[in-house]
Short mmCIF file of C-alpha atoms and ligand atoms in Angstrom, two decimals:
data_model
loop_
_atom_site.label_atom_id
_atom_site.label_comp_id
_atom_site.label_asym_id
_atom_site.label_seq_id
_atom_site.Cartn_x
_atom_site.Cartn_y
_atom_site.Cartn_z
CA UNK A 21 -31.51 -49.63 -46.33
CA UNK A 22 -31.48 -45.75 -46.07
CA UNK A 23 -32.08 -44.03 -42.61
CA UNK A 24 -35.53 -43.19 -43.05
CA UNK A 25 -36.18 -46.79 -44.12
CA UNK A 26 -34.61 -47.89 -40.77
CA UNK A 27 -36.47 -45.39 -38.68
CA UNK A 28 -39.86 -46.69 -39.98
CA UNK A 29 -38.67 -50.28 -39.48
CA UNK A 30 -37.68 -49.95 -35.71
CA UNK A 31 -40.07 -51.03 -33.10
CA UNK A 32 -39.70 -52.21 -29.62
CA UNK A 33 -39.23 -56.24 -29.50
CA UNK A 34 -39.78 -57.87 -26.37
CA UNK A 35 -39.58 -61.59 -27.30
CA UNK A 36 -36.35 -62.90 -28.70
CA UNK A 37 -34.85 -66.34 -29.94
CA UNK A 38 -32.53 -67.62 -27.45
CA UNK A 39 -29.56 -67.54 -29.95
CA UNK A 40 -26.48 -65.08 -28.52
CA UNK A 41 -25.33 -62.77 -31.16
CA UNK A 42 -22.43 -63.92 -33.29
CA UNK A 43 -19.05 -62.43 -32.61
CA UNK A 44 -19.30 -60.45 -36.04
CA UNK A 45 -22.56 -58.97 -34.93
CA UNK A 46 -20.92 -58.24 -31.80
CA UNK A 47 -18.14 -56.29 -33.38
CA UNK A 48 -20.52 -54.42 -35.63
CA UNK A 49 -22.64 -53.26 -32.67
CA UNK A 50 -19.49 -52.06 -30.52
CA UNK A 51 -18.33 -50.13 -33.68
CA UNK A 52 -21.80 -48.31 -33.85
CA UNK A 53 -21.23 -47.41 -30.16
CA UNK A 54 -17.89 -46.10 -30.92
CA UNK A 55 -18.75 -44.06 -33.70
CA UNK A 56 -22.18 -42.72 -32.44
CA UNK A 57 -22.08 -39.01 -32.41
CA UNK A 58 -23.13 -36.63 -29.61
CA UNK A 59 -23.80 -32.89 -29.62
CA UNK A 60 -24.87 -32.46 -26.00
CA UNK A 61 -21.68 -33.35 -24.28
CA UNK A 62 -23.07 -35.57 -21.42
CA UNK A 63 -21.59 -38.66 -19.55
CA UNK A 64 -22.61 -41.87 -21.21
CA UNK A 65 -21.01 -45.50 -21.16
CA UNK A 66 -22.48 -47.82 -23.13
CA UNK A 67 -21.57 -51.70 -22.71
CA UNK A 68 -22.75 -54.99 -24.41
CA UNK A 69 -23.11 -57.92 -22.18
CA UNK A 70 -24.19 -61.56 -22.56
CA UNK A 71 -26.66 -63.00 -19.95
CA UNK A 72 -28.11 -66.44 -19.57
CA UNK A 73 -31.59 -66.35 -21.36
CA UNK A 74 -33.04 -69.09 -19.04
CA UNK A 75 -32.78 -66.49 -16.36
CA UNK A 76 -35.63 -64.39 -17.68
CA UNK A 77 -35.10 -60.35 -17.11
CA UNK A 78 -37.45 -59.08 -14.66
CA UNK A 79 -36.72 -55.57 -13.35
CA UNK A 80 -39.57 -53.24 -12.17
CA UNK A 81 -40.98 -52.40 -15.47
CA UNK A 82 -44.06 -52.80 -17.63
CA UNK A 83 -42.97 -54.78 -20.52
CA UNK A 84 -41.26 -58.48 -19.73
CA UNK A 85 -38.50 -59.54 -22.23
CA UNK A 86 -38.11 -63.01 -22.96
CA UNK A 87 -35.27 -64.92 -24.57
CA UNK A 88 -32.78 -62.46 -25.13
CA UNK A 89 -28.97 -63.56 -24.35
CA UNK A 90 -27.19 -60.29 -24.91
CA UNK A 91 -27.96 -56.79 -23.60
CA UNK A 92 -26.95 -53.24 -23.93
CA UNK A 93 -26.09 -51.66 -20.42
CA UNK A 94 -26.05 -48.00 -20.17
CA UNK A 95 -24.41 -46.06 -17.36
CA UNK A 96 -25.21 -42.12 -17.47
CA UNK A 97 -25.02 -39.11 -15.32
CA UNK A 98 -27.72 -37.49 -13.41
CA UNK A 99 -27.52 -34.12 -15.39
CA UNK A 100 -29.72 -33.00 -18.47
CA UNK A 101 -27.02 -33.35 -20.73
CA UNK A 102 -26.34 -36.82 -19.89
CA UNK A 103 -30.01 -37.79 -20.40
CA UNK A 104 -29.83 -36.17 -24.04
CA UNK A 105 -26.54 -37.49 -24.82
CA UNK A 106 -27.75 -41.15 -23.92
CA UNK A 107 -31.04 -40.76 -25.83
CA UNK A 108 -28.90 -39.42 -28.97
CA UNK A 109 -26.05 -41.76 -28.92
CA UNK A 110 -27.79 -45.14 -28.12
CA UNK A 111 -30.48 -44.31 -30.61
CA UNK A 112 -27.92 -44.51 -33.32
CA UNK A 113 -26.85 -47.84 -32.08
CA UNK A 114 -30.62 -49.06 -31.97
CA UNK A 115 -30.92 -48.05 -35.48
CA UNK A 116 -27.91 -49.81 -36.55
CA UNK A 117 -29.31 -53.08 -34.82
CA UNK A 118 -32.40 -52.51 -36.80
CA UNK A 119 -30.64 -52.36 -40.20
CA UNK A 120 -28.93 -55.59 -39.09
CA UNK A 121 -32.33 -57.24 -38.52
CA UNK A 122 -31.85 -57.36 -34.74
CA UNK A 123 -34.55 -56.25 -32.29
CA UNK A 124 -34.07 -53.73 -29.27
CA UNK A 125 -36.17 -52.45 -26.71
CA UNK A 126 -35.44 -49.26 -24.34
CA UNK A 127 -35.93 -50.24 -20.84
CA UNK A 128 -35.09 -47.33 -18.26
CA UNK A 129 -36.36 -48.63 -14.93
CA UNK A 130 -34.99 -50.15 -11.78
CA UNK A 131 -32.29 -52.56 -12.09
CA UNK A 132 -31.57 -53.36 -8.39
CA UNK A 133 -31.56 -57.06 -7.48
CA UNK A 134 -31.24 -57.93 -11.09
CA UNK A 135 -28.31 -59.51 -12.96
CA UNK A 136 -27.56 -56.09 -14.42
CA UNK A 137 -26.59 -54.56 -11.03
CA UNK A 138 -24.03 -57.02 -10.22
CA UNK A 139 -20.17 -56.91 -11.06
CA UNK A 140 -19.99 -53.79 -13.49
CA UNK A 141 -18.42 -50.63 -12.22
CA UNK A 142 -19.42 -47.46 -13.74
CA UNK A 143 -17.17 -44.15 -14.24
CA UNK A 144 -17.51 -41.71 -11.27
CA UNK A 145 -21.05 -39.91 -11.49
CA UNK A 146 -22.77 -42.43 -13.72
CA UNK A 147 -25.17 -45.18 -12.88
CA UNK A 148 -26.90 -47.89 -14.74
CA UNK A 149 -30.27 -46.32 -15.63
CA UNK A 150 -31.17 -47.93 -19.19
CA UNK A 151 -30.85 -51.52 -20.60
CA UNK A 152 -31.88 -52.95 -23.86
CA UNK A 153 -32.09 -56.42 -24.94
CA UNK A 154 -30.47 -56.94 -28.60
CA UNK A 155 -31.16 -60.27 -30.44
CA UNK A 156 -32.92 -61.99 -33.12
CA UNK A 157 -36.88 -61.42 -32.89
CA UNK A 158 -39.39 -64.26 -32.15
CA UNK A 159 -43.02 -64.17 -32.58
CA UNK A 160 -44.51 -61.86 -30.14
CA UNK A 161 -46.16 -63.62 -27.11
CA UNK A 162 -49.78 -62.53 -26.11
CA UNK A 163 -48.22 -60.62 -23.14
CA UNK A 164 -46.07 -58.32 -25.79
CA UNK A 165 -48.89 -57.94 -27.94
CA UNK A 166 -50.87 -56.47 -25.05
CA UNK A 167 -48.26 -54.27 -23.96
CA UNK A 168 -48.27 -52.75 -27.31
CA UNK A 169 -52.01 -52.49 -27.26
CA UNK A 170 -51.98 -50.81 -23.98
CA UNK A 171 -49.40 -47.99 -25.11
CA UNK A 172 -50.87 -47.84 -28.40
CA UNK A 173 -47.32 -48.39 -29.41
CA UNK A 174 -48.05 -48.44 -33.23
CA UNK A 175 -49.65 -44.90 -32.91
CA UNK A 176 -48.31 -41.48 -32.76
CA UNK A 177 -50.34 -38.01 -32.07
CA UNK A 178 -50.89 -36.38 -35.19
CA UNK A 179 -48.20 -34.23 -36.83
CA UNK A 180 -50.07 -31.05 -36.53
CA UNK A 181 -50.71 -31.26 -32.92
CA UNK A 182 -46.75 -31.65 -32.43
CA UNK A 183 -45.16 -29.38 -34.91
CA UNK A 184 -45.86 -25.57 -35.44
CA UNK A 185 -44.96 -22.92 -37.79
CA UNK A 186 -43.67 -19.65 -36.26
CA UNK A 187 -46.08 -19.62 -33.36
CA UNK A 188 -47.90 -22.18 -31.18
CA UNK A 189 -51.34 -21.21 -32.95
CA UNK A 190 -50.30 -22.37 -36.50
CA UNK A 191 -49.83 -25.99 -37.12
CA UNK A 192 -46.98 -26.98 -39.29
CA UNK A 193 -47.66 -27.84 -42.99
CA UNK A 194 -46.54 -31.67 -43.49
CA UNK A 195 -45.03 -30.52 -46.80
CA UNK A 196 -42.78 -27.59 -45.67
CA UNK A 197 -39.18 -27.33 -44.71
CA UNK A 198 -37.95 -29.82 -41.95
CA UNK A 199 -41.36 -31.88 -42.37
CA UNK A 200 -39.39 -34.80 -43.41
CA UNK A 201 -37.10 -34.77 -40.53
CA UNK A 202 -39.83 -34.01 -38.00
CA UNK A 203 -42.01 -36.92 -39.57
CA UNK A 204 -38.82 -39.14 -38.62
CA UNK A 205 -38.70 -37.48 -35.04
CA UNK A 206 -42.20 -38.65 -34.73
CA UNK A 207 -41.51 -42.17 -35.01
CA UNK A 208 -38.98 -42.09 -32.11
CA UNK A 209 -39.78 -44.57 -29.18
CA UNK A 210 -40.46 -42.92 -25.91
CA UNK A 211 -41.08 -44.38 -22.33
CA UNK A 212 -44.93 -45.46 -22.38
CA UNK A 213 -45.23 -43.83 -25.88
CA UNK A 214 -45.76 -40.83 -23.85
CA UNK A 215 -44.28 -38.57 -26.68
CA UNK A 216 -43.39 -35.55 -24.89
CA UNK A 217 -41.42 -33.54 -27.69
CA UNK A 218 -42.97 -30.42 -29.61
CA UNK A 219 -41.16 -28.32 -32.23
CA UNK A 220 -41.73 -24.80 -33.51
CA UNK A 221 -40.00 -24.01 -37.06
CA UNK A 222 -39.02 -20.49 -37.55
CA UNK A 223 -36.97 -19.67 -41.09
CA UNK A 224 -33.82 -21.68 -40.67
CA UNK A 225 -34.28 -22.75 -36.83
CA UNK A 226 -36.27 -25.38 -35.17
CA UNK A 227 -36.98 -24.68 -31.47
CA UNK A 228 -37.63 -27.87 -29.51
CA UNK A 229 -39.97 -27.85 -26.38
CA UNK A 230 -41.05 -30.62 -24.24
CA UNK A 231 -43.89 -31.64 -21.49
CA UNK A 232 -42.27 -32.97 -18.52
CA UNK A 233 -44.58 -36.32 -18.50
CA UNK A 234 -42.06 -38.28 -16.54
CA UNK A 235 -38.39 -38.50 -15.30
CA UNK A 236 -37.67 -39.88 -18.53
CA UNK A 237 -38.83 -36.91 -20.82
CA UNK A 238 -35.43 -35.52 -21.62
CA UNK A 239 -34.10 -38.82 -22.47
CA UNK A 240 -37.12 -39.35 -24.67
CA UNK A 241 -36.35 -36.02 -26.33
CA UNK A 242 -32.56 -37.38 -26.84
CA UNK A 243 -33.70 -40.08 -28.84
CA UNK A 244 -36.08 -37.88 -31.06
CA UNK A 245 -33.50 -35.30 -31.75
CA UNK A 246 -31.43 -38.25 -33.16
CA UNK A 247 -33.75 -39.08 -35.59
CA UNK A 248 -34.49 -35.62 -36.51
CA UNK A 249 -30.63 -35.03 -37.03
CA UNK A 250 -29.92 -38.10 -38.87
CA UNK A 251 -33.04 -37.44 -41.33
CA UNK A 252 -31.51 -33.72 -41.63
CA UNK A 253 -28.20 -35.24 -42.43
CA UNK A 254 -29.53 -37.84 -44.88
CA UNK A 255 -31.03 -34.86 -46.80
CA UNK A 256 -27.69 -33.21 -47.16
CA UNK A 257 -28.48 -30.46 -44.82
CA UNK A 258 -25.89 -28.98 -42.59
CA UNK A 259 -26.65 -27.66 -39.10
CA UNK A 260 -26.13 -27.85 -35.30
CA UNK A 261 -27.93 -27.73 -32.18
CA UNK A 262 -27.77 -24.70 -29.88
CA UNK A 263 -29.35 -22.90 -26.92
CA UNK A 264 -31.34 -19.91 -28.05
CA UNK A 265 -31.95 -17.36 -25.21
CA UNK A 266 -34.52 -15.46 -27.22
CA UNK A 267 -36.53 -18.65 -28.37
CA UNK A 268 -40.36 -18.17 -28.42
CA UNK A 269 -42.10 -18.40 -25.12
CA UNK A 270 -44.16 -21.49 -25.18
CA UNK A 271 -47.71 -22.11 -23.90
CA UNK A 272 -48.16 -23.28 -20.33
CA UNK A 273 -46.98 -26.82 -19.74
CA UNK A 274 -43.98 -26.80 -22.31
CA UNK A 275 -40.53 -26.25 -21.50
CA UNK A 276 -37.98 -24.89 -23.83
CA UNK A 277 -34.97 -27.72 -24.65
CA UNK A 278 -32.69 -26.89 -27.48
CA UNK A 279 -32.87 -25.40 -30.98
CA UNK A 280 -31.28 -26.45 -34.38
CA UNK A 281 -30.04 -23.92 -37.11
CA UNK A 282 -29.84 -25.18 -40.62
CA UNK A 283 -26.54 -23.83 -41.85
CA UNK A 284 -26.47 -25.54 -45.34
CA UNK A 285 -26.88 -21.90 -47.17
CA UNK A 286 -24.89 -19.83 -45.02
CA UNK A 287 -21.15 -18.98 -45.69
CA UNK A 288 -20.02 -20.35 -42.24
CA UNK A 289 -21.69 -23.99 -42.93
CA UNK A 290 -18.18 -25.54 -42.61
CA UNK A 291 -17.32 -24.13 -39.51
CA UNK A 292 -20.57 -24.76 -38.20
CA UNK A 293 -20.44 -28.42 -38.98
CA UNK A 294 -17.23 -28.64 -36.79
CA UNK A 295 -19.28 -27.49 -33.91
CA UNK A 296 -21.48 -30.73 -33.95
CA UNK A 297 -18.69 -33.33 -32.35
C1 LIG B 23 -36.82 -44.21 -22.60
C2 LIG B 23 -37.64 -45.35 -22.68
C3 LIG B 23 -37.73 -46.19 -21.60
C4 LIG B 23 -38.61 -47.39 -22.09
N1 LIG B 23 -39.00 -48.17 -20.96
C5 LIG B 23 -39.50 -49.37 -21.31
C6 LIG B 23 -39.78 -50.10 -20.07
O1 LIG B 23 -39.41 -50.13 -19.07
N2 LIG B 23 -40.25 -51.54 -20.61
C7 LIG B 23 -40.86 -51.82 -21.77
O2 LIG B 23 -41.57 -52.73 -21.92
N3 LIG B 23 -40.91 -50.80 -22.76
C8 LIG B 23 -40.09 -49.70 -22.79
N4 LIG B 23 -40.04 -48.82 -23.57
C9 LIG B 23 -40.50 -48.72 -24.72
C10 LIG B 23 -41.77 -48.04 -25.20
O3 LIG B 23 -42.92 -48.65 -24.62
C11 LIG B 23 -42.02 -47.95 -26.66
O4 LIG B 23 -40.97 -47.31 -27.25
C12 LIG B 23 -43.40 -47.33 -27.09
O5 LIG B 23 -44.48 -48.08 -26.71
C13 LIG B 23 -43.40 -47.11 -28.79
O6 LIG B 23 -43.29 -48.53 -29.20
P1 LIG B 23 -42.37 -48.54 -30.36
O7 LIG B 23 -41.02 -48.51 -29.69
O8 LIG B 23 -42.44 -49.97 -30.98
O9 LIG B 23 -42.61 -47.68 -31.45
C14 LIG B 23 -39.22 -47.46 -23.40
C15 LIG B 23 -38.87 -46.62 -24.35
C16 LIG B 23 -38.19 -45.43 -24.21
C17 LIG B 23 -37.91 -44.69 -25.10
#
């Protein structure tokens, strides 16, 4: 499977069979954690932990998870870079799990009083903010199907309302430059399927913006930028993220986040690639 097929296959899974991961599967996932890249330099720690699936996971969140015997726990710092890095890095692990035929579900909620908050220390400045079950998907329960219907999880906003060409009044052509990578971005998971991300294409650059829909919107953007970057990379493009002081001014309600420049055609492409660590 290539990355666009994996991105299209991924969806949140909330019902699992109770079998734990094999040691080989765990090793493959840990390797994905170790090799995940991050251009934003935030503080993120990703751990894999087994739990007793008989003790159902009930944090204060909307979709109840059932049957999972293994969870990723993610500790992150409290700044913007950490939220972006967590989204960007952990989504690469989610996509690896998808490729392996395993299900996952981002959960960013309150974990106080759950098994997850006990017995694990996090580096200074980091706190457990995200967990995700990982395991073999089981037939979805009615509750899971209702959750998906409530958040219209199979749907995304139309391409032309999310992405723009040079100014915010001109919708981006779905056939133009960066369109494939933005189509992959659009399939990203987001908290309550809120899809806070927007993008404006201008020549070699894509400027990214977001609507502050919840405290998780920046994390959502990190996930989406991961889809965008992986799709760009798969197309053979070389590029990097940067902050652009002279970015186009967005309409009210949108905030500037980051820009991406495609340096594939420039003489400095090799140097630029090194900037992405
Ligand atoms: C940052 C983040 C937090 C999420 N938190 C929860 C959660 O607390 N409970 C839950 O059931 N699903 C949660 N989700 C899953 C979303 O509801 C789901 O991604 C969205 O509905 C789109 O569905 P899909 O992932 O199947 O494409 C979260 C997703 C993201 C990206």
